[in-house]
Tab-separated table of N, CA and C in Angstrom:
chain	number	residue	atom	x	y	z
A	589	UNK	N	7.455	-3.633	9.108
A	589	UNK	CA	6.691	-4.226	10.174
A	589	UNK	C	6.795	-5.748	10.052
A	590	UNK	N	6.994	-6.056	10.741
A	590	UNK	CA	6.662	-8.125	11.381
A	590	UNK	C	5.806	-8.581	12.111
A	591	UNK	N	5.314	-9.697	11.867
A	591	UNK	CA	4.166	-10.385	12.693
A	591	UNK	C	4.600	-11.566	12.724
A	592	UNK	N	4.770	-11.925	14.104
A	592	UNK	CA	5.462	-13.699	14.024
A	592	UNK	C	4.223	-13.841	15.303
A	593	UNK	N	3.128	-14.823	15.174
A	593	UNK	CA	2.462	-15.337	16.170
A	593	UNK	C	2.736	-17.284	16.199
A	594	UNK	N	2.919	-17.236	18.010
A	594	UNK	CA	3.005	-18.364	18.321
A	594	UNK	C	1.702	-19.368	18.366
A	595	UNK	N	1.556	-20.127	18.580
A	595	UNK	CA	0.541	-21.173	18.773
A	595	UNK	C	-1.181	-20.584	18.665
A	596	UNK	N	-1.309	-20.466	17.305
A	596	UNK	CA	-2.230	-19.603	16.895
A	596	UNK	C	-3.138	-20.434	17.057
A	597	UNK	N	-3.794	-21.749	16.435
A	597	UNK	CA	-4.731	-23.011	16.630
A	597	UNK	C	-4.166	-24.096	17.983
A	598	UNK	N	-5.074	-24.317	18.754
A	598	UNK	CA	-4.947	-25.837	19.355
A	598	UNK	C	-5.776	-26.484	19.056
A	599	UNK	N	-5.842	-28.025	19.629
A	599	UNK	CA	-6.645	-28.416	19.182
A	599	UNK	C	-6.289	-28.718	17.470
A	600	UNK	N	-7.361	-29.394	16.281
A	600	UNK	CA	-7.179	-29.491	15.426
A	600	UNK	C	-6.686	-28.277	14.669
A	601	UNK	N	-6.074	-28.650	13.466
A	601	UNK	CA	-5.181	-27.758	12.601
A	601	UNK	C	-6.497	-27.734	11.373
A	602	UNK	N	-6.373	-26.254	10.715
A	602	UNK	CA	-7.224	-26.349	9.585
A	602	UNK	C	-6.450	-26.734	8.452
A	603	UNK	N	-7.524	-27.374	7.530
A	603	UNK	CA	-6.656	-27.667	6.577
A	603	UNK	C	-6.114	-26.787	5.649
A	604	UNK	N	-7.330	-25.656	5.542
A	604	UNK	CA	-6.916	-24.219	4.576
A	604	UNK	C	-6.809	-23.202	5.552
A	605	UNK	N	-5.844	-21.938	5.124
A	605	UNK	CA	-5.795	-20.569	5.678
A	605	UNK	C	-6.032	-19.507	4.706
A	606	UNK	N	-6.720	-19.109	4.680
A	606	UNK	CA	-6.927	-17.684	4.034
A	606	UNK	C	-6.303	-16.624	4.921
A	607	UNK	N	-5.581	-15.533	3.911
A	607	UNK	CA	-5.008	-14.541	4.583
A	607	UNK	C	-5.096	-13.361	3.529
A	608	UNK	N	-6.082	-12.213	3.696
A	608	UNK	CA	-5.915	-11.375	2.743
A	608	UNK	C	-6.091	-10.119	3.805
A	609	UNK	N	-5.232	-8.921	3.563
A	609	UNK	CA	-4.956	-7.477	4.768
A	609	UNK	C	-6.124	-6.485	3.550
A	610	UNK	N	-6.802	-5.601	4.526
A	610	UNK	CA	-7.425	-4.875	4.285
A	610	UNK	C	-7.396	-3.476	4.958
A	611	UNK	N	-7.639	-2.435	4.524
A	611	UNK	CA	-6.977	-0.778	4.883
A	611	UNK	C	-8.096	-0.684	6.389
A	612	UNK	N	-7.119	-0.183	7.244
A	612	UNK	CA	-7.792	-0.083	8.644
A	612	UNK	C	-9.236	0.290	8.653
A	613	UNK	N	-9.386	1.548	8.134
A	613	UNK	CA	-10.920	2.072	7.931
A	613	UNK	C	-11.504	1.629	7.280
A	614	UNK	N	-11.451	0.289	6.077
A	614	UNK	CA	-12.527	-0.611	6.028
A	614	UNK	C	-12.704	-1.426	6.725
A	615	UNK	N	-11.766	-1.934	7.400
A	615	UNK	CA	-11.986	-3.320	8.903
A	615	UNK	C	-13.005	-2.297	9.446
A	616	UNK	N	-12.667	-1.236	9.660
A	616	UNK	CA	-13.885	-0.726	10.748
A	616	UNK	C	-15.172	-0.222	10.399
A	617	UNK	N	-15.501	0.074	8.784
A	617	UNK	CA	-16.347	0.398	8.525
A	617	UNK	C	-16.516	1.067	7.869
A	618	UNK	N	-16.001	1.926	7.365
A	618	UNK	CA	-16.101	3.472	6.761
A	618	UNK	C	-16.359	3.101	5.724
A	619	UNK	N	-17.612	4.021	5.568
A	619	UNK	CA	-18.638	4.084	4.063
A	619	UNK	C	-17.635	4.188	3.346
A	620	UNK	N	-16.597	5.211	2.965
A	620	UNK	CA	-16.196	5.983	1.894
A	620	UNK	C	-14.471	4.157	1.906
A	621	UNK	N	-14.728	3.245	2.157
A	621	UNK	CA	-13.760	1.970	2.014
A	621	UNK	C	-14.611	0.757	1.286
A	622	UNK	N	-13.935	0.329	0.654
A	622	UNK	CA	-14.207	-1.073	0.461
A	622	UNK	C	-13.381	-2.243	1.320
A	623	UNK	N	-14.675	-2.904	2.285
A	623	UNK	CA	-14.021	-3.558	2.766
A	623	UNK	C	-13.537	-5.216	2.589
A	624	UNK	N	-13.288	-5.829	1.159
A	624	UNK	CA	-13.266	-6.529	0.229
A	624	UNK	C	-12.211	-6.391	-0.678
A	625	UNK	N	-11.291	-4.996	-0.602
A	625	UNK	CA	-10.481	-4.472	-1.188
A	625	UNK	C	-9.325	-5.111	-0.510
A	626	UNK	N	-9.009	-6.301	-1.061
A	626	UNK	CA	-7.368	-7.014	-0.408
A	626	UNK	C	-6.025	-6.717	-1.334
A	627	UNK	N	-5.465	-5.698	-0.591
A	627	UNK	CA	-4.183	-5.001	-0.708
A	627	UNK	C	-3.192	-5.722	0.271
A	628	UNK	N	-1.845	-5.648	-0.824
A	628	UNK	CA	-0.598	-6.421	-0.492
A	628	UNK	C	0.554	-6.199	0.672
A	629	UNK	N	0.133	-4.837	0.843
A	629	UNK	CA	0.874	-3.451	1.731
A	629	UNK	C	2.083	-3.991	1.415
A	630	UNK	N	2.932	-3.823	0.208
A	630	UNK	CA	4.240	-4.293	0.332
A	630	UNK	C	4.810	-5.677	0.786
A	631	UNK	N	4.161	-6.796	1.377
A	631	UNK	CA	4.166	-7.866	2.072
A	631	UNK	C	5.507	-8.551	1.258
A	632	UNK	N	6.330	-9.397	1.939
A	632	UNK	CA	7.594	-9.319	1.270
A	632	UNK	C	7.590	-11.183	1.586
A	633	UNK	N	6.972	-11.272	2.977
A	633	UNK	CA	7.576	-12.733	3.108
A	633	UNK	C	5.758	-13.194	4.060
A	634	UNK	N	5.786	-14.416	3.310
A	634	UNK	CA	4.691	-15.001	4.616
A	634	UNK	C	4.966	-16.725	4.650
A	635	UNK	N	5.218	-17.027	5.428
A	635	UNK	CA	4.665	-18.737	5.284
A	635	UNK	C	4.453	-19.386	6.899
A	636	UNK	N	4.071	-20.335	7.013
A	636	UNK	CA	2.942	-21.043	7.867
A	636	UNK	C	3.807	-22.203	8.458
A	637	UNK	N	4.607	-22.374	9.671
A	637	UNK	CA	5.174	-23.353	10.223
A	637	UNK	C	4.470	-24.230	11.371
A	638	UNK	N	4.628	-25.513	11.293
A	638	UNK	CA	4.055	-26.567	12.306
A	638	UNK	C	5.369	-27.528	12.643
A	639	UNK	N	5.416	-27.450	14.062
A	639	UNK	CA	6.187	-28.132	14.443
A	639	UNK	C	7.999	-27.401	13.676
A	640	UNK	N	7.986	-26.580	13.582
A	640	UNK	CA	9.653	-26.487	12.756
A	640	UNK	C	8.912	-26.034	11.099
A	641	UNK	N	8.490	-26.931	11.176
A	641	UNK	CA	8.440	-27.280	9.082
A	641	UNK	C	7.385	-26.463	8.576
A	642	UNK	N	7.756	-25.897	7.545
A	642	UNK	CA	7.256	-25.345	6.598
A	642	UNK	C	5.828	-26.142	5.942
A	643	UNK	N	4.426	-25.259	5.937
A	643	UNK	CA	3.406	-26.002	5.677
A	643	UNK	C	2.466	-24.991	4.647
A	644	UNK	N	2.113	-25.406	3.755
A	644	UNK	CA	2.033	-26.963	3.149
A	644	UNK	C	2.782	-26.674	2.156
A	645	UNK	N	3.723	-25.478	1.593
A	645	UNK	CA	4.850	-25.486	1.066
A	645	UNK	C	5.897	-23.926	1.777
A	646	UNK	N	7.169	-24.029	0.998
A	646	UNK	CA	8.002	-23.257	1.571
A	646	UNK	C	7.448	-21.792	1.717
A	647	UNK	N	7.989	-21.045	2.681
A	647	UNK	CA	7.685	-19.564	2.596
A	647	UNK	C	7.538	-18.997	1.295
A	648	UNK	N	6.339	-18.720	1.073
A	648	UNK	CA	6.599	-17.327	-0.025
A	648	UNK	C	7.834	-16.037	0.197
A	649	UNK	N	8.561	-15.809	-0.716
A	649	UNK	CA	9.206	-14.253	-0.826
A	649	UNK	C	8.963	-13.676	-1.851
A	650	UNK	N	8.332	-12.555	-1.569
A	650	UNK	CA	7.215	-11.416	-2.617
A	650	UNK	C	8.224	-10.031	-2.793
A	651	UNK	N	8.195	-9.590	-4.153
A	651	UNK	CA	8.421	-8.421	-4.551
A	651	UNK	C	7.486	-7.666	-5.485
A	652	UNK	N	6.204	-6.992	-4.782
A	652	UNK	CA	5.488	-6.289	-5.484
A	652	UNK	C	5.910	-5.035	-6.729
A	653	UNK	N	6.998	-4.716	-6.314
A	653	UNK	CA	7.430	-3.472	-6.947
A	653	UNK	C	8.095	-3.783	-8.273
A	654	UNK	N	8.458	-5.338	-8.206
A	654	UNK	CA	9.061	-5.697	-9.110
A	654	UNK	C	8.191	-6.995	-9.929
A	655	UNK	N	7.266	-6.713	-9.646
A	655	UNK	CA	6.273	-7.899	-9.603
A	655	UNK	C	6.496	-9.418	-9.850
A	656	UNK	N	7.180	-9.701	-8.618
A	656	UNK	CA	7.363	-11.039	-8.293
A	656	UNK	C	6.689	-11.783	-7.466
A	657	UNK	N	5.467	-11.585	-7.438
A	657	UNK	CA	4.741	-12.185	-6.935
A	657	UNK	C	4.009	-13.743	-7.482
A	658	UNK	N	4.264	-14.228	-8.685
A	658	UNK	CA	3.306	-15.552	-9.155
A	658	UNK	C	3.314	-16.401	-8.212
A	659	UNK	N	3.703	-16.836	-7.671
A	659	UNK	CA	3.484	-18.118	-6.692
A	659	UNK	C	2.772	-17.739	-5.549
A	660	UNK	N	2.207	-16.665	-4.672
A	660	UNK	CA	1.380	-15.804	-4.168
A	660	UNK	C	0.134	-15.784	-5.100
A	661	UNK	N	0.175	-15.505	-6.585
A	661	UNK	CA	-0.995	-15.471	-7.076
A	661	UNK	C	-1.474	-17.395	-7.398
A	662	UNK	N	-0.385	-18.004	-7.457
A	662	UNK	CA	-0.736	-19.550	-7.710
A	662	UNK	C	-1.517	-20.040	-6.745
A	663	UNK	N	-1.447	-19.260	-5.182
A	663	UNK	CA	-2.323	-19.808	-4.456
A	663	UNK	C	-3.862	-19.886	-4.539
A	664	UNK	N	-4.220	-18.576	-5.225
A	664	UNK	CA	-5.842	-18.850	-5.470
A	664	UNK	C	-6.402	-20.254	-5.922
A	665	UNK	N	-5.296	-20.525	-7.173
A	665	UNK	CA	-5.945	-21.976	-7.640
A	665	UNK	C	-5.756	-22.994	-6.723
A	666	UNK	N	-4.636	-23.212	-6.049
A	666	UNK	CA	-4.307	-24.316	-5.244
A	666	UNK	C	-5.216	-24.527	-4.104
A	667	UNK	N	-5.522	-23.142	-3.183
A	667	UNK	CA	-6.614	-23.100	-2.532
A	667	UNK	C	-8.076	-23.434	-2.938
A	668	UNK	N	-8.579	-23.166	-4.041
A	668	UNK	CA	-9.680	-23.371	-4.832
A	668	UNK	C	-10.265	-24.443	-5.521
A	669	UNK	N	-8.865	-25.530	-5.280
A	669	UNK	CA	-8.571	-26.659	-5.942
A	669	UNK	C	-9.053	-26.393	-7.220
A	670	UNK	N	-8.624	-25.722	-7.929
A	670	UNK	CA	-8.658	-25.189	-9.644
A	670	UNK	C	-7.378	-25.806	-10.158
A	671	UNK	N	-6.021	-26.170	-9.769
A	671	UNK	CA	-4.772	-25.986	-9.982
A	671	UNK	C	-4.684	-26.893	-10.953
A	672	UNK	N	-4.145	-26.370	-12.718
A	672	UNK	CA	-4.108	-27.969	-13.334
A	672	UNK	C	-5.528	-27.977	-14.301
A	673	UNK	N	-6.616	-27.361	-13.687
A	673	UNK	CA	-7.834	-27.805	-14.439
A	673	UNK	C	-7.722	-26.590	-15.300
A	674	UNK	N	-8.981	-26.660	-16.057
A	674	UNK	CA	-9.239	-25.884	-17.326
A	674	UNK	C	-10.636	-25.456	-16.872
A	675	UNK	N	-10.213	-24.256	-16.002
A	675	UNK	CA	-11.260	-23.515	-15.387
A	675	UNK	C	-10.635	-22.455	-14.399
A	676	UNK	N	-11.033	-21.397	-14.584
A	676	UNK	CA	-9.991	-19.946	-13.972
A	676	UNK	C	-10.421	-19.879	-12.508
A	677	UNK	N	-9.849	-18.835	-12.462
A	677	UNK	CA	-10.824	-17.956	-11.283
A	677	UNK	C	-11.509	-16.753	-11.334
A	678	UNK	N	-10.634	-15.963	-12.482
A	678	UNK	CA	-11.708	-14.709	-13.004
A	678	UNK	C	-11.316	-13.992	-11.948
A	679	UNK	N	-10.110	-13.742	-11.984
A	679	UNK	CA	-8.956	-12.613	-11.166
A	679	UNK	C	-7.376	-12.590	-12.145
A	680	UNK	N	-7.421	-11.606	-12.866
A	680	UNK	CA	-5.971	-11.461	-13.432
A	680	UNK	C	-4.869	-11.023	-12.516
A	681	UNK	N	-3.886	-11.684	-13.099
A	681	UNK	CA	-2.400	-11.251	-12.050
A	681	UNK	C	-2.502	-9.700	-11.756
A	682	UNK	N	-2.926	-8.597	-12.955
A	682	UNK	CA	-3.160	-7.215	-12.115
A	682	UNK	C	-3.769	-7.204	-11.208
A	683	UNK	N	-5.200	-7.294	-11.271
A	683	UNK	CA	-6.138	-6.947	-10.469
A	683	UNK	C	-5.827	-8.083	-9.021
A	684	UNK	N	-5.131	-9.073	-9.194
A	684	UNK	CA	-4.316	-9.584	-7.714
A	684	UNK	C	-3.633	-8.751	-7.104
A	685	UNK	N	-2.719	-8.251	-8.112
A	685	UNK	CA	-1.802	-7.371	-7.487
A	685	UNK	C	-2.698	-5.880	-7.026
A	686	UNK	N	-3.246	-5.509	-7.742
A	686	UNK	CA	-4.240	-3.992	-6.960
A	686	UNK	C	-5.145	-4.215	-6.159
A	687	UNK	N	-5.933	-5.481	-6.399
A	687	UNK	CA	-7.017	-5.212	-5.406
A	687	UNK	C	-7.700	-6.812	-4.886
A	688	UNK	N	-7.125	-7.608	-4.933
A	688	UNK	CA	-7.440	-9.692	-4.770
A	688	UNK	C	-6.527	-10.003	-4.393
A	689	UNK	N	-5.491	-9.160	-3.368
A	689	UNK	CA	-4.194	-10.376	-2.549
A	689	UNK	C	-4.580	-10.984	-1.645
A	690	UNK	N	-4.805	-11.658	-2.366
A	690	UNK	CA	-5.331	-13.196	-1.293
A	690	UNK	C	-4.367	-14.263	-1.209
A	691	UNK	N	-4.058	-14.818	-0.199
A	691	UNK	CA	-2.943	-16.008	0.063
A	691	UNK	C	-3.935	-17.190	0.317
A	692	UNK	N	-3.839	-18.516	-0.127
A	692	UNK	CA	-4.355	-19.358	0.442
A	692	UNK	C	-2.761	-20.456	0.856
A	693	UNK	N	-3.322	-20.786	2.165
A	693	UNK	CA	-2.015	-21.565	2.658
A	693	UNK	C	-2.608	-23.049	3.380
């Protein structure tokens, strides 16, 4: 599956994007889901263009199966402005990968 959307913001640009996919029947509700549970569904490629260019760095390309994902998980800190400091987030690269795929862009 692909998702390419055009001119998603007008008007001002945010400075952060959060992007984390969650299983249909928790978007909608269902007791028996967690809807907080951010799963990767295989996600292979994502990144964020303005004007042409790549923002605020190059596309991610993800291989869950092979777990190539670190720079996908580097975003928590960068988003969090943690990146560099000596202070976590209290999410291990597993539990990113099973159940905290969160992108910050």
């Amino acid at each position: 599956m692909s998702f390419i959307q055009d001119n998603i913001f007008s008007g001002q640009m945010p400075k952060k994007l959060f992007v984390g996919c969650v299983d249909n029947e928790a978007f909608h509700g269902a007791f028996s889901k967690y809807p907080y549970e951010f799963k990767h569904f295989n996600l292979n490629f994502i990144g964020v263009y303005v004007n042409g260019q790549p923002v605020p760095h190059n596309p991610l390309e993800l291989d869950f199966s092979k777990d190539q994902y670190i720079h996908a998980y580097q975003t928590l800190f960068l988003g969090t402005d943690r990146m560099g400091q000596d202070r976590g987030i209290f999410i291990s690269r597993k539990e990113y990968k099973d159940s905290n795929n969160i992108i910050w862009i």
